[in-house]
PDB file of C-alpha atoms in Angstrom:
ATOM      1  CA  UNK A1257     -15.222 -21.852  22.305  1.00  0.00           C
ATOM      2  CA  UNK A1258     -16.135 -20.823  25.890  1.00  0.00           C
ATOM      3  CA  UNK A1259     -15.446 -17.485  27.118  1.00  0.00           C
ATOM      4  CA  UNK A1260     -13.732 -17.249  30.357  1.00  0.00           C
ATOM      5  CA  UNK A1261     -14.846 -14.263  32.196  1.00  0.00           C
ATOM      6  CA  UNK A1262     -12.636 -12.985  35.253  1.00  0.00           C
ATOM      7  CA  UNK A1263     -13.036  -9.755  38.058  1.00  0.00           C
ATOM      8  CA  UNK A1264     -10.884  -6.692  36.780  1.00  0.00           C
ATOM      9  CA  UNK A1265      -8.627  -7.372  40.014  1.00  0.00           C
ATOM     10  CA  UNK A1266      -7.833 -11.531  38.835  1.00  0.00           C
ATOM     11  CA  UNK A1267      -7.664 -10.014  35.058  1.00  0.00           C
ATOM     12  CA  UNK A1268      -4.556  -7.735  36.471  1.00  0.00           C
ATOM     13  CA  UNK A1269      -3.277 -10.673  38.568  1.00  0.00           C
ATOM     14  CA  UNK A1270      -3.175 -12.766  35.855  1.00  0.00           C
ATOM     15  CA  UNK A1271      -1.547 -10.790  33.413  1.00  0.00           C
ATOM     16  CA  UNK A1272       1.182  -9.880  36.170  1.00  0.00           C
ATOM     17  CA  UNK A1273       1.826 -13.565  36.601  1.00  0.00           C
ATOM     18  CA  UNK A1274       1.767 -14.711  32.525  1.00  0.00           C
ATOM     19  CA  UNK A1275       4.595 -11.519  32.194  1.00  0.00           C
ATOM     20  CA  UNK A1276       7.646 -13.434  33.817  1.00  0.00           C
ATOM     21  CA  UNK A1277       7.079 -16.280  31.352  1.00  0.00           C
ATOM     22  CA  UNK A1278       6.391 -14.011  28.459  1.00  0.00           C
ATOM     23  CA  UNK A1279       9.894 -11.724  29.587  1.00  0.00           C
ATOM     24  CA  UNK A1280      11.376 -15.308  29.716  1.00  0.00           C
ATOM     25  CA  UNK A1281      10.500 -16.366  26.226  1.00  0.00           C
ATOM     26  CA  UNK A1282      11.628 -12.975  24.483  1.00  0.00           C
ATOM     27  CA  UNK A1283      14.938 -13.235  26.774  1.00  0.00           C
ATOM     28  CA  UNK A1284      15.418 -16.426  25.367  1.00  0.00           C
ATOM     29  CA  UNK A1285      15.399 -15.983  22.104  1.00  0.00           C
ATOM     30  CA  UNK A1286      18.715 -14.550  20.623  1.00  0.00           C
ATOM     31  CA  UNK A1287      17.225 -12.820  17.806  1.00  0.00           C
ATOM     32  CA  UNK A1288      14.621 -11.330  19.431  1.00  0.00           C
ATOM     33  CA  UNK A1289      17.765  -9.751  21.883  1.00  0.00           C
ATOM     34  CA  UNK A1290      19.389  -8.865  18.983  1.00  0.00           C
ATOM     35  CA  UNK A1291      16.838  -6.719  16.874  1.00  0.00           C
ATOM     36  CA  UNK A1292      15.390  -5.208  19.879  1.00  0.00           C
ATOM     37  CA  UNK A1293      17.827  -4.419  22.318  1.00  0.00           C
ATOM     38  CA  UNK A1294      21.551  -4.886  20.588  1.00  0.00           C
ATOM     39  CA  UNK A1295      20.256  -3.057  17.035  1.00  0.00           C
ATOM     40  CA  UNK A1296      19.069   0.233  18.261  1.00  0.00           C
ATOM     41  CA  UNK A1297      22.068   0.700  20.078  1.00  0.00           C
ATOM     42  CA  UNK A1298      24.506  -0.234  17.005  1.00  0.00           C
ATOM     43  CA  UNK A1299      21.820   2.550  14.856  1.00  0.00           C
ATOM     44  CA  UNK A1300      22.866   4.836  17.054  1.00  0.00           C
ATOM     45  CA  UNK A1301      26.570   4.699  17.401  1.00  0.00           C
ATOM     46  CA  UNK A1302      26.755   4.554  13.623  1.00  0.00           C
ATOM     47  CA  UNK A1303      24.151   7.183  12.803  1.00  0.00           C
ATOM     48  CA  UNK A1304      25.939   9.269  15.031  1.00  0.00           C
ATOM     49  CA  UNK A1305      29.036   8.886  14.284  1.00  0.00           C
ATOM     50  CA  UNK A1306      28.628   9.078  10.351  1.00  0.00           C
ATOM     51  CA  UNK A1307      26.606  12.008  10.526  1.00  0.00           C
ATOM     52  CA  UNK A1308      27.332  13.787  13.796  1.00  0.00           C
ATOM     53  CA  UNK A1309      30.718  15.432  14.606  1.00  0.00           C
ATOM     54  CA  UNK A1310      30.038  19.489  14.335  1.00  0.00           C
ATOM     55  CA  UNK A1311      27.092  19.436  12.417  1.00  0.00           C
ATOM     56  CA  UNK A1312      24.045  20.657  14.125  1.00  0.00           C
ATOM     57  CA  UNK A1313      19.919  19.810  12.962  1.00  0.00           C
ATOM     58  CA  UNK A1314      16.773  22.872  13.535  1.00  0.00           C
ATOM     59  CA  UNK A1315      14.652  21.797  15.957  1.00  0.00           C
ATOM     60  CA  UNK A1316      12.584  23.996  17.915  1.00  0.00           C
ATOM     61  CA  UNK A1317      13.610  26.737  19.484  1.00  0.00           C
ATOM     62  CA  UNK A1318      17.357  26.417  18.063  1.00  0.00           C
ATOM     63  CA  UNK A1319      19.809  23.795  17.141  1.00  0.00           C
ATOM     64  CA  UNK A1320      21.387  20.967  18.465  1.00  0.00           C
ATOM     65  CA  UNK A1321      24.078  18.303  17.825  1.00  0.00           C
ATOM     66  CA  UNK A1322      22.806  15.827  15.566  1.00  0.00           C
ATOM     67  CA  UNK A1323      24.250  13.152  17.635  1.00  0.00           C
ATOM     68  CA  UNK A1324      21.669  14.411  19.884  1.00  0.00           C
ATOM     69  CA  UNK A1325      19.381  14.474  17.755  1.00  0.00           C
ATOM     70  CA  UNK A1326      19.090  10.742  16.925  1.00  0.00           C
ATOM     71  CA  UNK A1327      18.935   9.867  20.481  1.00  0.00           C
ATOM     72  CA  UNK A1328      15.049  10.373  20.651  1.00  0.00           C
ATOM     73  CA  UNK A1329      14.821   9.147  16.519  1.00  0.00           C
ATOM     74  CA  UNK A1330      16.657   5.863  17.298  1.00  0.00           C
ATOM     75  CA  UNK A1331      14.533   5.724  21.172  1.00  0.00           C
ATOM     76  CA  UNK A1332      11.990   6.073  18.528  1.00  0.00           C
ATOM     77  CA  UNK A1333      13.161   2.734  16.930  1.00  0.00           C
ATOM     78  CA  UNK A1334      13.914   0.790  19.766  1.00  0.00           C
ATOM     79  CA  UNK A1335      10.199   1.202  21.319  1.00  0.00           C
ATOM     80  CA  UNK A1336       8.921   0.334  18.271  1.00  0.00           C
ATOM     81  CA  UNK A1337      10.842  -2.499  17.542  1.00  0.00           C
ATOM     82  CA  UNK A1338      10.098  -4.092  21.528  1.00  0.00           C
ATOM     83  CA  UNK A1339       6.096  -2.913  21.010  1.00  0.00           C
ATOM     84  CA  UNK A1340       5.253  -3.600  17.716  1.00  0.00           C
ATOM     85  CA  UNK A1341       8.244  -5.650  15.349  1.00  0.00           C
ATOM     86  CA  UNK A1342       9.091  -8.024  17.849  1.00  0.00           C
ATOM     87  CA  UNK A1343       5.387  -8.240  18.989  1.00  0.00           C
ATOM     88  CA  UNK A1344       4.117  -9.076  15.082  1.00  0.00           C
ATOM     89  CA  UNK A1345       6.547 -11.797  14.724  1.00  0.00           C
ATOM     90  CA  UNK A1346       6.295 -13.603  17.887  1.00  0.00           C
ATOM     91  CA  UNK A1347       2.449 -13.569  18.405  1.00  0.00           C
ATOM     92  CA  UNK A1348       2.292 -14.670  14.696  1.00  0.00           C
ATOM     93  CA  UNK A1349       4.458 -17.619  15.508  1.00  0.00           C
ATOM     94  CA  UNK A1350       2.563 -18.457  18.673  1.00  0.00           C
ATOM     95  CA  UNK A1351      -0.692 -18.448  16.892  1.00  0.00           C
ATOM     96  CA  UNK A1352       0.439 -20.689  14.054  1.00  0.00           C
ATOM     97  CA  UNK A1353       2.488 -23.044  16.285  1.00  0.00           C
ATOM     98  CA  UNK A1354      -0.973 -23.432  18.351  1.00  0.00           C
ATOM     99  CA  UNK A1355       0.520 -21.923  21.568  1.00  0.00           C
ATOM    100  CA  UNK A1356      -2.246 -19.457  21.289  1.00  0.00           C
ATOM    101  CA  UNK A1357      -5.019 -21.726  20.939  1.00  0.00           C
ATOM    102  CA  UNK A1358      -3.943 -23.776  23.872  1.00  0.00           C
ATOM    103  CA  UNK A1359      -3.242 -20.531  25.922  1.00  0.00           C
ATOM    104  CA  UNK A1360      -7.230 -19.449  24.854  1.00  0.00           C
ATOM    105  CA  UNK A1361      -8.072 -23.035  25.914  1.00  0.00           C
ATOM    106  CA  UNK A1362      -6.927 -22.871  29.717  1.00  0.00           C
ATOM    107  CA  UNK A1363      -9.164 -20.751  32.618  1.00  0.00           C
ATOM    108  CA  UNK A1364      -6.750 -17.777  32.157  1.00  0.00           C
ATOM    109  CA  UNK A1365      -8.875 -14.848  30.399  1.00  0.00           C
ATOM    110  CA  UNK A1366      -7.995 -13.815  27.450  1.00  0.00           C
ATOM    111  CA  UNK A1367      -7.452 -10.687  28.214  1.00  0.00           C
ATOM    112  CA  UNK A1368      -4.684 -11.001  30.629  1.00  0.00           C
ATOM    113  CA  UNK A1369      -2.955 -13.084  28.328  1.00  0.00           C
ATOM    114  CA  UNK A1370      -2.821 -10.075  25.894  1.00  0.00           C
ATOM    115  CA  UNK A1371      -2.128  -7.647  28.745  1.00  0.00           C
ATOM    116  CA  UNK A1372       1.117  -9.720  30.088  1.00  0.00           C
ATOM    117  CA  UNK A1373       2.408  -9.677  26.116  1.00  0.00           C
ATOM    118  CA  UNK A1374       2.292  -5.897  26.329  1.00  0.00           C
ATOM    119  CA  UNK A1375       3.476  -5.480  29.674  1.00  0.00           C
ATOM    120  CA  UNK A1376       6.520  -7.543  28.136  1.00  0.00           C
ATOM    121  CA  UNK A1377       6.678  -5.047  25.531  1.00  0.00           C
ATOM    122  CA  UNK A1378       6.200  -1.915  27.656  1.00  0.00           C
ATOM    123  CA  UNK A1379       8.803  -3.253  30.362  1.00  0.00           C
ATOM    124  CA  UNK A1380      11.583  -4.403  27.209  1.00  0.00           C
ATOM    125  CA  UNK A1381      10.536  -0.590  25.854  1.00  0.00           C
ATOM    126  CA  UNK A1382      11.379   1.223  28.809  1.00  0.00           C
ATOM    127  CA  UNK A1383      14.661  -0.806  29.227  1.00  0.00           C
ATOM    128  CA  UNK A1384      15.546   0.056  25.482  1.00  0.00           C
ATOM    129  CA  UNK A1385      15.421   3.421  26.621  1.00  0.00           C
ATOM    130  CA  UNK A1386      16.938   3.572  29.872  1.00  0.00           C
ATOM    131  CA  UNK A1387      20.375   2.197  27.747  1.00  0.00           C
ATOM    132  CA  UNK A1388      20.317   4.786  24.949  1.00  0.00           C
ATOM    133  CA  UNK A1389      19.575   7.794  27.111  1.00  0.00           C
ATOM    134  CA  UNK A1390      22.675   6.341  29.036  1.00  0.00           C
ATOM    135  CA  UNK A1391      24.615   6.081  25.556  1.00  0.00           C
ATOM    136  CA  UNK A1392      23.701   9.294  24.594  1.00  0.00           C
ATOM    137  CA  UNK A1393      24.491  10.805  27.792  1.00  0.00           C
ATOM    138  CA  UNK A1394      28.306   8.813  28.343  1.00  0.00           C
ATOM    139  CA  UNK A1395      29.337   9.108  24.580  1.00  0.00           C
ATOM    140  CA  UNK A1396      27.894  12.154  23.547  1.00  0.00           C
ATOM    141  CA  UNK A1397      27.570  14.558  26.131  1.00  0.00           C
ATOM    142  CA  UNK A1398      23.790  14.116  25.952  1.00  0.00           C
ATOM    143  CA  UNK A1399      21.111  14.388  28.508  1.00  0.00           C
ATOM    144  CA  UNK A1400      17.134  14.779  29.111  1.00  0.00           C
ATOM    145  CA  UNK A1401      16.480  17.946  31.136  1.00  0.00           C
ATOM    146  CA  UNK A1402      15.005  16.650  34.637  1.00  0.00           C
ATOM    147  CA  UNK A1403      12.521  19.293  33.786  1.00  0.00           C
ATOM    148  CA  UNK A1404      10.990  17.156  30.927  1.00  0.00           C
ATOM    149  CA  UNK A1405      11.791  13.591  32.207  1.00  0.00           C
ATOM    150  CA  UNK A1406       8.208  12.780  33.289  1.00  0.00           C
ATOM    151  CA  UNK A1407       7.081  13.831  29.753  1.00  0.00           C
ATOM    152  CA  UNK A1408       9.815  11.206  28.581  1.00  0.00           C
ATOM    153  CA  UNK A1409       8.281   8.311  30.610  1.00  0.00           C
ATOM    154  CA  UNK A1410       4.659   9.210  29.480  1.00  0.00           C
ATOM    155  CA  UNK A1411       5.900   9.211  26.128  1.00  0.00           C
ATOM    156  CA  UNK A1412       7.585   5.911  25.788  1.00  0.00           C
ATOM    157  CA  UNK A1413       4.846   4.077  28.067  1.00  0.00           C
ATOM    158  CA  UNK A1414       2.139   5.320  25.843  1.00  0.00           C
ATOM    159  CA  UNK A1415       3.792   4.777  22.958  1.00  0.00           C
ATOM    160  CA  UNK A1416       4.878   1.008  23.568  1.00  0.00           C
ATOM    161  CA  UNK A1417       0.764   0.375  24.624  1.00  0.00           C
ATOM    162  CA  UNK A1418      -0.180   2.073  21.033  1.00  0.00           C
ATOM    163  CA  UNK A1419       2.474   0.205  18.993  1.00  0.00           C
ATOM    164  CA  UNK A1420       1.597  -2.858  20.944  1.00  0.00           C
ATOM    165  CA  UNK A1421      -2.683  -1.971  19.382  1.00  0.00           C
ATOM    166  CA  UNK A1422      -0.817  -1.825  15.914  1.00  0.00           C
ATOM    167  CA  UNK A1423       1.216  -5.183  16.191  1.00  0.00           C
ATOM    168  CA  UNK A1424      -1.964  -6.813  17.528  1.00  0.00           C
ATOM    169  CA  UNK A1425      -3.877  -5.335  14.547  1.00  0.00           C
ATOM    170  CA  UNK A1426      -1.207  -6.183  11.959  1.00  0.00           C
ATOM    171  CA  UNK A1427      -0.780 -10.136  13.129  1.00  0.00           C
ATOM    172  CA  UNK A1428      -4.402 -10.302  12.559  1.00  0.00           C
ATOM    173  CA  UNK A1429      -3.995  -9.890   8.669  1.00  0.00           C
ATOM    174  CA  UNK A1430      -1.011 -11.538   8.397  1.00  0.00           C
ATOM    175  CA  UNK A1431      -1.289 -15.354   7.110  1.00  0.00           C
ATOM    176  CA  UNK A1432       2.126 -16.668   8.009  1.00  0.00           C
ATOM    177  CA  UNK A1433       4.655 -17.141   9.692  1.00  0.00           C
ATOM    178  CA  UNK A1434       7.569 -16.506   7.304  1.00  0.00           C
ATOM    179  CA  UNK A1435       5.485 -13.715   6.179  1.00  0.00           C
ATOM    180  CA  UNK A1436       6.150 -11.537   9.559  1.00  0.00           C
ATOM    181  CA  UNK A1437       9.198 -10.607   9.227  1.00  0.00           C
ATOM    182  CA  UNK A1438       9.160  -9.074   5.588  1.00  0.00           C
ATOM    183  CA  UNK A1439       5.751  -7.508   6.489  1.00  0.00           C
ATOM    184  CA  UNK A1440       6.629  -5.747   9.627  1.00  0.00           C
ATOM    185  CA  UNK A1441      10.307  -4.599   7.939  1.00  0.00           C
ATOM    186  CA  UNK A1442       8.574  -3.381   4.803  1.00  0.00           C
ATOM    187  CA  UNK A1443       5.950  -1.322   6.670  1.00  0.00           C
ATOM    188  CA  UNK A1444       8.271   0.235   8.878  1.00  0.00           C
ATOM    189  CA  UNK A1445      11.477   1.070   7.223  1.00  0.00           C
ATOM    190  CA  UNK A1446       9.969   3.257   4.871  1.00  0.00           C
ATOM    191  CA  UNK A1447       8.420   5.239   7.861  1.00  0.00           C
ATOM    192  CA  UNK A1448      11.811   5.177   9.863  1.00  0.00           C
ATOM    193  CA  UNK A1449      13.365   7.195   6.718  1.00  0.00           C
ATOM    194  CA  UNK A1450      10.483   9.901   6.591  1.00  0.00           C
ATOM    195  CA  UNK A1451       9.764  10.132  10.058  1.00  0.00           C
ATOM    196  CA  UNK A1452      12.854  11.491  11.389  1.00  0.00           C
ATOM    197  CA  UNK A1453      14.169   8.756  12.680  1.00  0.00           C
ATOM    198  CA  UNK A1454      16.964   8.467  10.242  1.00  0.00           C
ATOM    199  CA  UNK A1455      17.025  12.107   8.933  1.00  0.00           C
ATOM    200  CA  UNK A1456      15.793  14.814  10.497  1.00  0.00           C
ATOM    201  CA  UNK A1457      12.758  16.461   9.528  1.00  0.00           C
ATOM    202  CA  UNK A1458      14.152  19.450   8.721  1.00  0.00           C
ATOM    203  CA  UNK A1459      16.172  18.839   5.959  1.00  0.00           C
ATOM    204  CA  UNK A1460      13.649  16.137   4.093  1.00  0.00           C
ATOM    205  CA  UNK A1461      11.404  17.653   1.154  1.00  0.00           C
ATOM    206  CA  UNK A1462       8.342  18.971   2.117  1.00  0.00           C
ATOM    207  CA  UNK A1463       6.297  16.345   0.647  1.00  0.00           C
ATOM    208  CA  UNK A1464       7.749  13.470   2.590  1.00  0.00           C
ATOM    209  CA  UNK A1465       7.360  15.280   5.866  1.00  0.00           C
ATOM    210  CA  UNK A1466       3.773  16.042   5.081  1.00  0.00           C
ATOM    211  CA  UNK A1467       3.183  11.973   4.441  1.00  0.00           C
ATOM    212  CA  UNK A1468       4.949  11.122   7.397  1.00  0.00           C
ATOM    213  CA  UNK A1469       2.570  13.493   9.555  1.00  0.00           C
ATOM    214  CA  UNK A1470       0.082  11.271   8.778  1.00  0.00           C
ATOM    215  CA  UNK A1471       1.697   8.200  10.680  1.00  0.00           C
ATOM    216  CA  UNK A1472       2.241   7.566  14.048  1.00  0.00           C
ATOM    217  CA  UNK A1473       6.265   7.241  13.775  1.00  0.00           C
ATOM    218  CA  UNK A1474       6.354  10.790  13.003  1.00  0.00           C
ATOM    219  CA  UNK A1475       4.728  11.974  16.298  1.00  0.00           C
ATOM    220  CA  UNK A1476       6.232   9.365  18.319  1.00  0.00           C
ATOM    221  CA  UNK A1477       9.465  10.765  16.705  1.00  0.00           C
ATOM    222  CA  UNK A1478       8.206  14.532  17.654  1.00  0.00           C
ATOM    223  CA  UNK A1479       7.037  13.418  21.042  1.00  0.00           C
ATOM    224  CA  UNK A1480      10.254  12.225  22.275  1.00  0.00           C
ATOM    225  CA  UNK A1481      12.116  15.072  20.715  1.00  0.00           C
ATOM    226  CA  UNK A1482      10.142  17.723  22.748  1.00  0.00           C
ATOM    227  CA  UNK A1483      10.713  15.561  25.624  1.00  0.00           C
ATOM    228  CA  UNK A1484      14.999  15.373  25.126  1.00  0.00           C
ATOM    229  CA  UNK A1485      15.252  18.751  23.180  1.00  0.00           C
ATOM    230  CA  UNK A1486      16.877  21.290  25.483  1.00  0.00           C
ATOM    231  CA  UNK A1487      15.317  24.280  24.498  1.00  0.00           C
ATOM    232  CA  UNK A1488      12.001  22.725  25.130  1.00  0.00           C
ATOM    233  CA  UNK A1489      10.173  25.163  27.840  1.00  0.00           C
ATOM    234  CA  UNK A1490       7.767  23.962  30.258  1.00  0.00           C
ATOM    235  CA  UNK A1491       6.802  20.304  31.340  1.00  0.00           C
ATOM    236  CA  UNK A1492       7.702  18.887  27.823  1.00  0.00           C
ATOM    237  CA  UNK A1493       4.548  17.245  26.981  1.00  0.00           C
ATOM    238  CA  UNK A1494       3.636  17.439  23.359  1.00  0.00           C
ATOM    239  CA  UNK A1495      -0.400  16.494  23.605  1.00  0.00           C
ATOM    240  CA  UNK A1496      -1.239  17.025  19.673  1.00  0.00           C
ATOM    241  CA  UNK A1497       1.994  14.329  18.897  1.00  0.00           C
ATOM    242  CA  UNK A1498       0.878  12.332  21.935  1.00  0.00           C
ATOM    243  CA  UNK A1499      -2.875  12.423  21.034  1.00  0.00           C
ATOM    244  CA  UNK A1500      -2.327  11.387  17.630  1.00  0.00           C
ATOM    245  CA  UNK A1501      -0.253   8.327  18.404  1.00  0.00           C
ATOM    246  CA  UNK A1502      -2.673   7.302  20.972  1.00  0.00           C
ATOM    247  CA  UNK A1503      -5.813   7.513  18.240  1.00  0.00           C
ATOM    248  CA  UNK A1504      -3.458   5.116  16.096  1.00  0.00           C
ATOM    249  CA  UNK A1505      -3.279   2.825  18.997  1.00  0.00           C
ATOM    250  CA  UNK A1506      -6.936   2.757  19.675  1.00  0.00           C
ATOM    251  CA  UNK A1507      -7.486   2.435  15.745  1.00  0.00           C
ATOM    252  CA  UNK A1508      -5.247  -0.555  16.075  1.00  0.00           C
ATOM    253  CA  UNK A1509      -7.604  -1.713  19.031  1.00  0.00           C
ATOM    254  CA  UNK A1510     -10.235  -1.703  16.540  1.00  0.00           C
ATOM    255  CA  UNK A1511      -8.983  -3.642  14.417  1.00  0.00           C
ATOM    256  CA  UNK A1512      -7.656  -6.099  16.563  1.00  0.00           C
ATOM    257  CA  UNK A1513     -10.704  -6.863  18.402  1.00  0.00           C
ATOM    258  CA  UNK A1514     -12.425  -7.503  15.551  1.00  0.00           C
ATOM    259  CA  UNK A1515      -9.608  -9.510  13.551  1.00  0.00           C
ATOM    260  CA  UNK A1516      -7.470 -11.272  16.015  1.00  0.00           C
ATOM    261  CA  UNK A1517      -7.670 -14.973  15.504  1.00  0.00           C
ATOM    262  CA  UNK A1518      -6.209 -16.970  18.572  1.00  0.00           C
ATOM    263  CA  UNK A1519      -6.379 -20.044  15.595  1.00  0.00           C
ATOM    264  CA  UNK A1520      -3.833 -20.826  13.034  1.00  0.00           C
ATOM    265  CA  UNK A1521      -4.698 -19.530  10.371  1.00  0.00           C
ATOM    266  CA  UNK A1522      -2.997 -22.219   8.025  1.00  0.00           C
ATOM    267  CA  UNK A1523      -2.100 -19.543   5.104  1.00  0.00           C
TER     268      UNK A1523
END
C-alpha cells in the first residue's frame, strides 16, 4: 500500500477539511446523538435528583451538594462517551464496511484522516460540556469558579485527545462490528461505578478506590472535580490527575500505531 506523505501545514489543512464531513456523519446518526449528547444529560438529572436534595459528598477542602458533585462525574461521562465509546464503534464500523480502506486509498494522509475523527470528538466533547455546566448551573444552582475555568477547558480538551488514543487502541483489537458495542460498555461501566462517576469516591471501600486510581476515569473524574470544586484554591489545575490521563493516552498511541488496521478485519 503506498504511503502518502504530506507538509505538517497540508496534514492540518486536511484534517480541518475531512472534520465537517466527519461532524456530519456523527450528527446524522440518531444513536450516536442519543448516547453521546441526550444520555449524559438524562444521567445527570436522574443521578441528581435520586441522590441529591440536602445531602452533601467530602471533597477537598469541604463539602458540597452532591448534585454538584456529579456535574464533573457525569462531564466525566459525556467526554468519554464523544472521545472514546462513540469513537470505538464508529471507526470499527468504518473499517469493516471498507470506508477506511478506501479513505487510506485516496491522496489524503493518513494522518489527517485520524486527526479530523478526533477533532470530531474533541469539538462533540467540548459541546457535551458546555450543556451540562449550563444544566448544572440553571437547575442546580451550580457553577465553575471563573478562577478555574481555563483549568476546565485544558481538562476536557486533553482528555477527549487521550480517550480518543484509547478508542483508537481498543478498535484495533476488536474483530467486529457487533462486537463494539458490548466491548466498549463492558470496559467502561465497571470504571464509571469505581471512578466516581456514579458514587463519589468518598464513600466507596477503600479497595475499589485504590483499583480505580489505576485507570484513567478516575483522574479524569479528579481532574474535572478540582477544576468545578469551589473550594479549589489557585488556578485549578490538577497536573498528577492530568499527567496520568495523558500517559494513558500516549499508551493508547502505542498501541494504536502499532495495531490499527485500516483493513477489515473479517472476524
Amino acid at each position: 500500500m503506498t504511503t502518502h506523505r504530506a507538509p505538517p501545514g497540508d496534514v492540518a489543512r486536511l484534517a480541518l477539511h475531512q472534520f465537517p464531513y466527519d461532524l456530519r456523519a456523527f450528527l446524522r446518526n440518531p444513536q450516536s446523538r442519543f448516547f453521546t449528547l441526550a444520555l449524559p444529560v438524562l444521567f445527570l438529572v436522574i443521578f441528581a435528583s435520586v441522590f441529591g436534595g440536602h445531602n452533601t459528598v467530602k471533597v477537598p477542602g469541604g463539602t458540597i451538594d452532591t448534585s454538584v458533585y456529579y456535574v464533573p462525574g457525569i462531564i466525566a461521562l459525556g467526554i468519554i462517551g464523544a472521545s472514546f465509546v462513540n469513537l470505538v464503534i464508529s471507526v470499527t464500523a468504518q473499517r469493516e464496511a471498507g470506508v477506511l480502506k478506501r479513505r487510506r486509498a485516496t491522496p489524503v494522509p493518513a494522518a489527517s484522516v485520524i486527526a479530523g475523527r478526533a477533532l470530531t470528538a474533541v469539538v462533540v466533547a467540548v459541546v457535551i460540556t458546555a450543556v451540562l455546566l449550563v444544566v448544572g448551573w440553571a437547575v442546580y444552582g451550580a457553577h465553575i469558579p471563573a478562577r478555574t475555568a481555563p483549568a476546565m477547558a485544558v481538562t476536557v480538551v486533553l482528555g477527549a485527545l487521550s480517550f480518543c488514543c484509547l478508542g483508537y487502541a481498543l478498535a484495533s483489537v476488536i474483530r467486529n462490528e457487533d462486537a463494539a458495542q458490548p466491548v466498549t460498555q463492558a470496559v467502561m461501566l465497571p470504571l464509571y461505578f469505581i471512578s466516581g462517576v456514579f458514587i463519589a469516591s468518598s464513600v466507596l471501600p477503600r479497595w475499589l478506590v485504590d483499583v480505580g486510581n489505576v485507570f484513567p476515569v478516575h483522574h479524569l473524574v479528579a481532574a474535572l472535580l478540582t477544576a468545578y470544586n469551589p473550594h479549589t484554591s489557585g488556578a485549578g489545575f490538577a497536573w498528577t490527575d492530568l499527567a496520568v490521563v495523558a500517559a494513558w493516552g500516549l499508551g493508547g498511541l502505542l498501541v494504536a500505531l502499532r495495531r490499527f488496521s485500516w483493513l477489515p478485519r473479517g472476524g
